[in-house]
PDB file of C-alpha atoms in Angstrom:
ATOM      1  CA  UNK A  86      -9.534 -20.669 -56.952  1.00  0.00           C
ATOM      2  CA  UNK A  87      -9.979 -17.523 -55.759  1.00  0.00           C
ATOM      3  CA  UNK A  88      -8.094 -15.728 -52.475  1.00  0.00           C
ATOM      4  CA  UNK A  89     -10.065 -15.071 -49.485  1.00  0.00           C
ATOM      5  CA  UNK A  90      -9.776 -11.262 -49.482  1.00  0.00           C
ATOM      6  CA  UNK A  91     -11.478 -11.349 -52.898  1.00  0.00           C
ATOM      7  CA  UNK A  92     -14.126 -13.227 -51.768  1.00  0.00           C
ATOM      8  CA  UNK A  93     -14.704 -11.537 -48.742  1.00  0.00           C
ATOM      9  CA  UNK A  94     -14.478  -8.219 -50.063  1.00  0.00           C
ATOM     10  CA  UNK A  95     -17.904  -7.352 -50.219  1.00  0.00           C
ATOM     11  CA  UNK A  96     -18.925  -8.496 -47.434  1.00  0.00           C
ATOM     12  CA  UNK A  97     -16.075  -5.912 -45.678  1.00  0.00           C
ATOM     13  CA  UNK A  98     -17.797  -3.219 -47.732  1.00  0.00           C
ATOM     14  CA  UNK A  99     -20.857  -3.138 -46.381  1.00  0.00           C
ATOM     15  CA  UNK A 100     -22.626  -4.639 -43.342  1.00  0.00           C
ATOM     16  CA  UNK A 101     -20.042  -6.855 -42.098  1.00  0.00           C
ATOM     17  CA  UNK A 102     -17.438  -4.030 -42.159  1.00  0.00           C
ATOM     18  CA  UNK A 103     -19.538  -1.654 -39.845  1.00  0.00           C
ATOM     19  CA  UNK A 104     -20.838  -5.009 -37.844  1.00  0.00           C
ATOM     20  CA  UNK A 105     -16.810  -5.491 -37.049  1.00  0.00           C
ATOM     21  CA  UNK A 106     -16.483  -1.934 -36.591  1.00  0.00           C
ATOM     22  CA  UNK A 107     -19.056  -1.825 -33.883  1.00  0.00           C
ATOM     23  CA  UNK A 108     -18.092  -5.290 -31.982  1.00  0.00           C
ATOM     24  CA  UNK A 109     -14.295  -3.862 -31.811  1.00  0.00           C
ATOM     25  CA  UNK A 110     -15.452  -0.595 -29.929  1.00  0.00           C
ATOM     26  CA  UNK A 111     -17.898  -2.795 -27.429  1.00  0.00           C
ATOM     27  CA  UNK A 112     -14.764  -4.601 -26.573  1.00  0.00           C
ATOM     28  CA  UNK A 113     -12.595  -1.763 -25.606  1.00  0.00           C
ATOM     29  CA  UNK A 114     -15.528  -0.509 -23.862  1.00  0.00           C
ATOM     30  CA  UNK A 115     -16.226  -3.135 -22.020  1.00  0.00           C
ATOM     31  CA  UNK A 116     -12.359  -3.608 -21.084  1.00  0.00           C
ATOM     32  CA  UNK A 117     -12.681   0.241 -19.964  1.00  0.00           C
ATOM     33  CA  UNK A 118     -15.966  -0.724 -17.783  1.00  0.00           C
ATOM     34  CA  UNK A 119     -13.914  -3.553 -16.215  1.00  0.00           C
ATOM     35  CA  UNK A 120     -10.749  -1.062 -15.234  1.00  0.00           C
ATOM     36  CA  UNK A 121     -12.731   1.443 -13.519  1.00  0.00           C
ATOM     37  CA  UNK A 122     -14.827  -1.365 -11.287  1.00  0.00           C
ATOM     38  CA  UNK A 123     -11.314  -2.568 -10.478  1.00  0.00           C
ATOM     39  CA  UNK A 124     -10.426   0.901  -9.096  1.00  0.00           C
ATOM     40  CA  UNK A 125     -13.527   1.227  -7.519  1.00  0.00           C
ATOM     41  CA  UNK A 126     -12.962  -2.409  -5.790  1.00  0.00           C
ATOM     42  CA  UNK A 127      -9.496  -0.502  -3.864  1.00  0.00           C
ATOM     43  CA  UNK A 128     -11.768   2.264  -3.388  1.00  0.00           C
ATOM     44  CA  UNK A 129     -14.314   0.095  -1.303  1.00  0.00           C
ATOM     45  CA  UNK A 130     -11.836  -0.903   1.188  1.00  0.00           C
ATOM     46  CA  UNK A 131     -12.748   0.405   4.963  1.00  0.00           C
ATOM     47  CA  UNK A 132      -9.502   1.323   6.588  1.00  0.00           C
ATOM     48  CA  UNK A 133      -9.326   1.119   9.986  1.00  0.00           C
ATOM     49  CA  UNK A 134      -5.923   2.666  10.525  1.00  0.00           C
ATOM     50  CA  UNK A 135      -5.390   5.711  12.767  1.00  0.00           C
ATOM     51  CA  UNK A 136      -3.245   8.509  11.529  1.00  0.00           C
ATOM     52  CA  UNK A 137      -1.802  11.149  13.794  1.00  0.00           C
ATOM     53  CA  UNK A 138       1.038  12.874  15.496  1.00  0.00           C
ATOM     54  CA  UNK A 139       3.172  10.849  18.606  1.00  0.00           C
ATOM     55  CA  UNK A 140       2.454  12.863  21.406  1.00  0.00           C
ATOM     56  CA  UNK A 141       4.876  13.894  24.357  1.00  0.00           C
ATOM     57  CA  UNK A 142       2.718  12.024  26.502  1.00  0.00           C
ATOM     58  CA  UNK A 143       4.224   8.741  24.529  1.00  0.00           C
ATOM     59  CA  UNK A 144       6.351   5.739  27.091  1.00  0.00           C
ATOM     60  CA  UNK A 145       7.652   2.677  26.803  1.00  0.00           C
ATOM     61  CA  UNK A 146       4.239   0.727  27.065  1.00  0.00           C
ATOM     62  CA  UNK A 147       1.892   3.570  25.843  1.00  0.00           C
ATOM     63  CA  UNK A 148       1.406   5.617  22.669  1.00  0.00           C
ATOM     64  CA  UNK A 149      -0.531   8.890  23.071  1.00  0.00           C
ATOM     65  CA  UNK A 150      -0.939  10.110  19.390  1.00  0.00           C
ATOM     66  CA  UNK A 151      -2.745  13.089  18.471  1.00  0.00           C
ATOM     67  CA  UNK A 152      -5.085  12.053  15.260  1.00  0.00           C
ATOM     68  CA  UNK A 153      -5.900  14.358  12.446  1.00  0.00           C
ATOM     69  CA  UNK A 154      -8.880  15.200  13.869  1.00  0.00           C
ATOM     70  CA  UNK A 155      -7.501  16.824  16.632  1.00  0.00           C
ATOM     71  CA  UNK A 156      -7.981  13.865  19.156  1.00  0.00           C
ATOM     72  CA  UNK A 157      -5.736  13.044  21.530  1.00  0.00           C
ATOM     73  CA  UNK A 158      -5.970   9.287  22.471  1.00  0.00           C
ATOM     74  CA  UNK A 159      -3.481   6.643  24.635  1.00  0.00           C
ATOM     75  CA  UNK A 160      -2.971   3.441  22.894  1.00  0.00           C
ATOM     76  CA  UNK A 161      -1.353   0.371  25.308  1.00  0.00           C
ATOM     77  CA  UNK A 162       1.594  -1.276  23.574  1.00  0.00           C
ATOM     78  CA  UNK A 163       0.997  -4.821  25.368  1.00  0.00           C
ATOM     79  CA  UNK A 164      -1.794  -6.684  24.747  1.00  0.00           C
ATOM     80  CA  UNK A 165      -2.974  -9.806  27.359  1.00  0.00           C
ATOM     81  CA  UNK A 166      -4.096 -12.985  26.242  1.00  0.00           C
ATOM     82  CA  UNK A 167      -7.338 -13.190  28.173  1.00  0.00           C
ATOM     83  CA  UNK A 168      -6.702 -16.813  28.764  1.00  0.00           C
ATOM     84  CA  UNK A 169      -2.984 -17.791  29.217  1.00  0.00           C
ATOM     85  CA  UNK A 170      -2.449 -13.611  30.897  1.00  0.00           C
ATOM     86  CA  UNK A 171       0.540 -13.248  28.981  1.00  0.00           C
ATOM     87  CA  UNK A 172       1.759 -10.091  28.029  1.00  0.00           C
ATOM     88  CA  UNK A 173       2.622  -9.446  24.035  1.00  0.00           C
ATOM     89  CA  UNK A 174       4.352  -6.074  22.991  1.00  0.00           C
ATOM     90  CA  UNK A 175       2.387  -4.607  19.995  1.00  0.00           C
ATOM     91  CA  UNK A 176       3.961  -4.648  16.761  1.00  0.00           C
ATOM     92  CA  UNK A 177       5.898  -0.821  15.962  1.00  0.00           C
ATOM     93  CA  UNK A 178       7.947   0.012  13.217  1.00  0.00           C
ATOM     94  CA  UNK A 179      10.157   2.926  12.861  1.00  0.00           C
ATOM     95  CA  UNK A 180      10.230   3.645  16.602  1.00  0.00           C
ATOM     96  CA  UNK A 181       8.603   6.307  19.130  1.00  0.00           C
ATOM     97  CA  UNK A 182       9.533  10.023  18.840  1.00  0.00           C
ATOM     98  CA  UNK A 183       7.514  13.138  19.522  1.00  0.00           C
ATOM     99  CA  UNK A 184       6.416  14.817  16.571  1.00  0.00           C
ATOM    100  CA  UNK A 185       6.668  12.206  14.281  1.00  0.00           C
ATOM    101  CA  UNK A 186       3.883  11.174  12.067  1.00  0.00           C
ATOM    102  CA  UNK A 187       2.189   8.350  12.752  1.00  0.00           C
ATOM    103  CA  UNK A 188      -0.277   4.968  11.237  1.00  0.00           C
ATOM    104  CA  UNK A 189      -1.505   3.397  14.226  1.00  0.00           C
ATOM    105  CA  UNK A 190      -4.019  -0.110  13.533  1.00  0.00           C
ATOM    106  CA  UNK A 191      -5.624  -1.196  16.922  1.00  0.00           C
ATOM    107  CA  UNK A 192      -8.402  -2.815  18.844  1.00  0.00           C
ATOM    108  CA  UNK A 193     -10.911  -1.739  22.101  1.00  0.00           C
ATOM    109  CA  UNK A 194     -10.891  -3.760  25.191  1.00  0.00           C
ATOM    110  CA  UNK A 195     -13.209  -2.891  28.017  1.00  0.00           C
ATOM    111  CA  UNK A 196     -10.712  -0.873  29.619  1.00  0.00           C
ATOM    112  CA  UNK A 197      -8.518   0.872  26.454  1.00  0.00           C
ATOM    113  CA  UNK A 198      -6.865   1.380  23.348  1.00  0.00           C
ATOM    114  CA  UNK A 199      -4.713  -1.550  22.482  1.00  0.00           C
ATOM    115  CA  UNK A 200      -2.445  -0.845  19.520  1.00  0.00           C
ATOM    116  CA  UNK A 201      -1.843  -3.602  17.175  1.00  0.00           C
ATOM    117  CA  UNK A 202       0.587  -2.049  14.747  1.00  0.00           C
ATOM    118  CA  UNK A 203       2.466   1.464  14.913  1.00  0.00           C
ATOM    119  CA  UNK A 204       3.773   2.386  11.937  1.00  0.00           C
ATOM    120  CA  UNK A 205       6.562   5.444  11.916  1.00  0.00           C
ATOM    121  CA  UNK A 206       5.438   7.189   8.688  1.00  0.00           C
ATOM    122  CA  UNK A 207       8.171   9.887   8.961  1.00  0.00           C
ATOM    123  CA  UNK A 208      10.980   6.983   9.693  1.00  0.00           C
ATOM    124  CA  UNK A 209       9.369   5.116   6.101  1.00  0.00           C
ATOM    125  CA  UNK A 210      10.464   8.677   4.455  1.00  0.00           C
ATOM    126  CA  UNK A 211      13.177   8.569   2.429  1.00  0.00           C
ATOM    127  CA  UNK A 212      15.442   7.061   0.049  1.00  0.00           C
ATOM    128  CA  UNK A 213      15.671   3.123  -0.141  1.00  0.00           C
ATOM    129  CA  UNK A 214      17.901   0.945  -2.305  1.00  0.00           C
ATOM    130  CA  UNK A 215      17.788  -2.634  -3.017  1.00  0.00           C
ATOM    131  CA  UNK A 216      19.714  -4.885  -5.779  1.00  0.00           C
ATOM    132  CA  UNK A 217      16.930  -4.157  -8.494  1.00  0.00           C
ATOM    133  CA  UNK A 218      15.293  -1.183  -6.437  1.00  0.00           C
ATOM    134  CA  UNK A 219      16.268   2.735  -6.174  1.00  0.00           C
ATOM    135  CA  UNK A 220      13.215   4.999  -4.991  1.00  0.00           C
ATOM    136  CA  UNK A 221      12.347   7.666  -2.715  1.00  0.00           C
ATOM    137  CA  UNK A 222       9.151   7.233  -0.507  1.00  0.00           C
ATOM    138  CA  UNK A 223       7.778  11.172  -0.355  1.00  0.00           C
ATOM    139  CA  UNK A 224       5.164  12.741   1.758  1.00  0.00           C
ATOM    140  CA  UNK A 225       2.239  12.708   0.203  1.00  0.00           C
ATOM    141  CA  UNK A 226       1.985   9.650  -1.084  1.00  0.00           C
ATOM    142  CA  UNK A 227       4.048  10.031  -4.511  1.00  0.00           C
ATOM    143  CA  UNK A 228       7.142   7.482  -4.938  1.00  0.00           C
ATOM    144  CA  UNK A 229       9.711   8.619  -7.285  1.00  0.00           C
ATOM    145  CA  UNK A 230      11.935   5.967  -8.963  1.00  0.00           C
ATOM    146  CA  UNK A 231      15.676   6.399  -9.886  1.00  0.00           C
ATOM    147  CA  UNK A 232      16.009   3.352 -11.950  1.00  0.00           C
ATOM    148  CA  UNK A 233      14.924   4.369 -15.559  1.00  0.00           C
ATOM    149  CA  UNK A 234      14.898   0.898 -17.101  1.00  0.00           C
ATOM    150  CA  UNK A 235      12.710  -0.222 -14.554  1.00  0.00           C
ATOM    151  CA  UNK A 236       9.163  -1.678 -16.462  1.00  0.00           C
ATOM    152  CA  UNK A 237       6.808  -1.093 -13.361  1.00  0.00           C
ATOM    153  CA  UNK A 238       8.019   1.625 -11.231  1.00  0.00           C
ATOM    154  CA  UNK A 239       6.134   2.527  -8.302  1.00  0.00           C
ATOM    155  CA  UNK A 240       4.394   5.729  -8.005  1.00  0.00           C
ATOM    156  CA  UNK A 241       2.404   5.810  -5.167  1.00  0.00           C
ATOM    157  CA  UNK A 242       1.909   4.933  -1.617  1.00  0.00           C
ATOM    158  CA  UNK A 243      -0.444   4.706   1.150  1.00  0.00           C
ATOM    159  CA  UNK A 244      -0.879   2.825   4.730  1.00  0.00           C
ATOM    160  CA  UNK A 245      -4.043   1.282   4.348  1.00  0.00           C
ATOM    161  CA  UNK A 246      -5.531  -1.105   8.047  1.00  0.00           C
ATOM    162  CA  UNK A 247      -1.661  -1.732   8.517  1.00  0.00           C
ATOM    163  CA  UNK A 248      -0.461  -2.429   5.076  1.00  0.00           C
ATOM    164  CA  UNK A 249       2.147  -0.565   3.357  1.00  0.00           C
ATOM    165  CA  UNK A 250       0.453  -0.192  -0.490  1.00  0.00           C
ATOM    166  CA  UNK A 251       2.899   0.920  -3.268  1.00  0.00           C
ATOM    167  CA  UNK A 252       0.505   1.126  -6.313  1.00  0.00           C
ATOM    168  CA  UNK A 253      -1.396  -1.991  -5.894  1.00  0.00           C
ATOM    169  CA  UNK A 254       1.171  -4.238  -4.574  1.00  0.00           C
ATOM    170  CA  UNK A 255       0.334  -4.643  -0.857  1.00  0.00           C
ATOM    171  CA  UNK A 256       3.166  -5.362   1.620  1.00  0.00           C
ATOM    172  CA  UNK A 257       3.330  -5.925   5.379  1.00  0.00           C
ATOM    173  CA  UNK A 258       6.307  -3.319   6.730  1.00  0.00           C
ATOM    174  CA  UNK A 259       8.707  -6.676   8.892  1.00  0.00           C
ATOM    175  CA  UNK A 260      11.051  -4.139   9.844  1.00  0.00           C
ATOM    176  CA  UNK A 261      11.794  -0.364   9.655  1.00  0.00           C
ATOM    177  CA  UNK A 262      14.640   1.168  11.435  1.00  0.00           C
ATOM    178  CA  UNK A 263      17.050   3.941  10.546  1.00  0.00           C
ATOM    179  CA  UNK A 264      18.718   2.485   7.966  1.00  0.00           C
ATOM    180  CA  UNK A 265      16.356  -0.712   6.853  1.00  0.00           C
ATOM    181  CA  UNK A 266      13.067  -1.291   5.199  1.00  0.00           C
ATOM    182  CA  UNK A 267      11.970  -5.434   5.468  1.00  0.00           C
ATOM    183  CA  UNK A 268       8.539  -5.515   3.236  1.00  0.00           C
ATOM    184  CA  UNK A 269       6.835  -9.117   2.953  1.00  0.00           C
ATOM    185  CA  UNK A 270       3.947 -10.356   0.209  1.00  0.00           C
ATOM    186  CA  UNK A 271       3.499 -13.341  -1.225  1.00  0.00           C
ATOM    187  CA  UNK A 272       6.172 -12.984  -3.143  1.00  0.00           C
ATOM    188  CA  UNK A 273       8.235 -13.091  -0.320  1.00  0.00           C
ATOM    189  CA  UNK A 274      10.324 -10.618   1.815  1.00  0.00           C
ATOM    190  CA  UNK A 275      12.132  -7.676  -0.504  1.00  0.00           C
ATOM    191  CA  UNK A 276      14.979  -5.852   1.966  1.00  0.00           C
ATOM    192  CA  UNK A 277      15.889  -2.515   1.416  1.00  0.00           C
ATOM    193  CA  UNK A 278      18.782   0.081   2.414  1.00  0.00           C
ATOM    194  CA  UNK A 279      18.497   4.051   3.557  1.00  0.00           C
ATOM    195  CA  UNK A 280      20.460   5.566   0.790  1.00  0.00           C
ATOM    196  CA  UNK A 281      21.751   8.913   2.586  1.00  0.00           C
TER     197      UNK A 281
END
């Protein structure tokens, strides 16, 4: 009996070998098709998130930030259940100073600004360590890793309606102070260290 190869050795040679040829490259093509409408799918996303400078005008119950456009607007840091009239703080992270940028999600009452999340961009600067974790968090939206062995390092990030987004994992920020970093997903909550 003859092998397989033999017998199929023609067929290689002519039509079947360009019909192969041809069904290979629709495949990566289609797999390249499928990566960029996956990019374009982030892309998509409206983000409602305010970015600006905290203004002098800033107190314990109000944020006056100074956007990138160049307006200056008051957001109130307690919000009132319409029903029950209690008083909830609004959700900041990395505190209040002057000058310090700032990613500020929120909603409009009849009377104001309400912020729903403040986050301190300039306190989520820096260098952050955790047990399997060693990167720096740069303006501009580039992450640098220190770990070389790690297999998916992150390289970018972005504040996107509230999120912290490093690469395509999405994370809400659960704490940020001078010297910790809480991140949550579905995974679960990741805590990280200010390496000085």
């Amino acid at each position: 009996m003859k092998s397989i190869s033999v017998l199929l050795r023609p067929m290689l040679k002519g039509g079947m070998g360009l019909l192969f040829l041809v069904l290979m490259l629709a495949a990566c093509d289609a797999k390249k098709k499928q990566q960029a409408e996956d990019t374009d799918e982030v892309a998509e996303v409206n983000d409602t998130t305010v970015y600006g400078v905290c203004g002098e005008g800033t107190s314990m119950h109000s944020l006056e930030i100074i956007t990138d456009a160049g307006d200056t607007l008051v957001y109130t840091l307690l919000s009132q259940d319409a029903e029950t009239e209690v008083e909830t703080p609004s959700d900041v992270q990395g505190g209040l100073m002057a000058g310090d940028k700032m990613a500020v999600t929120g909603h409009k009452t009849a009377d104001e600004l309400v912020a729903d999340r403040v986050i301190n961009v300039t306190s989520l600067l820096g260098h952050w360590t955790s047990i399997d974790k060693n990167f720096t968090i740069e303006e501009g939206g580039t992450v640098h890793s220190a770990v070389k062995a790690e297999t998916n390092p992150w390289t970018s990030w972005k504040i996107l309606n509230g999120s912290l987004l490093l690469n395509r994992d999405t994370f809400a920020i659960d704490g940020l102070s001078a010297d910790s970093l809480y991140l949550e997903n579905a995974n679960g909550i990741f805590t990280f260290k200010r390496q000085k």
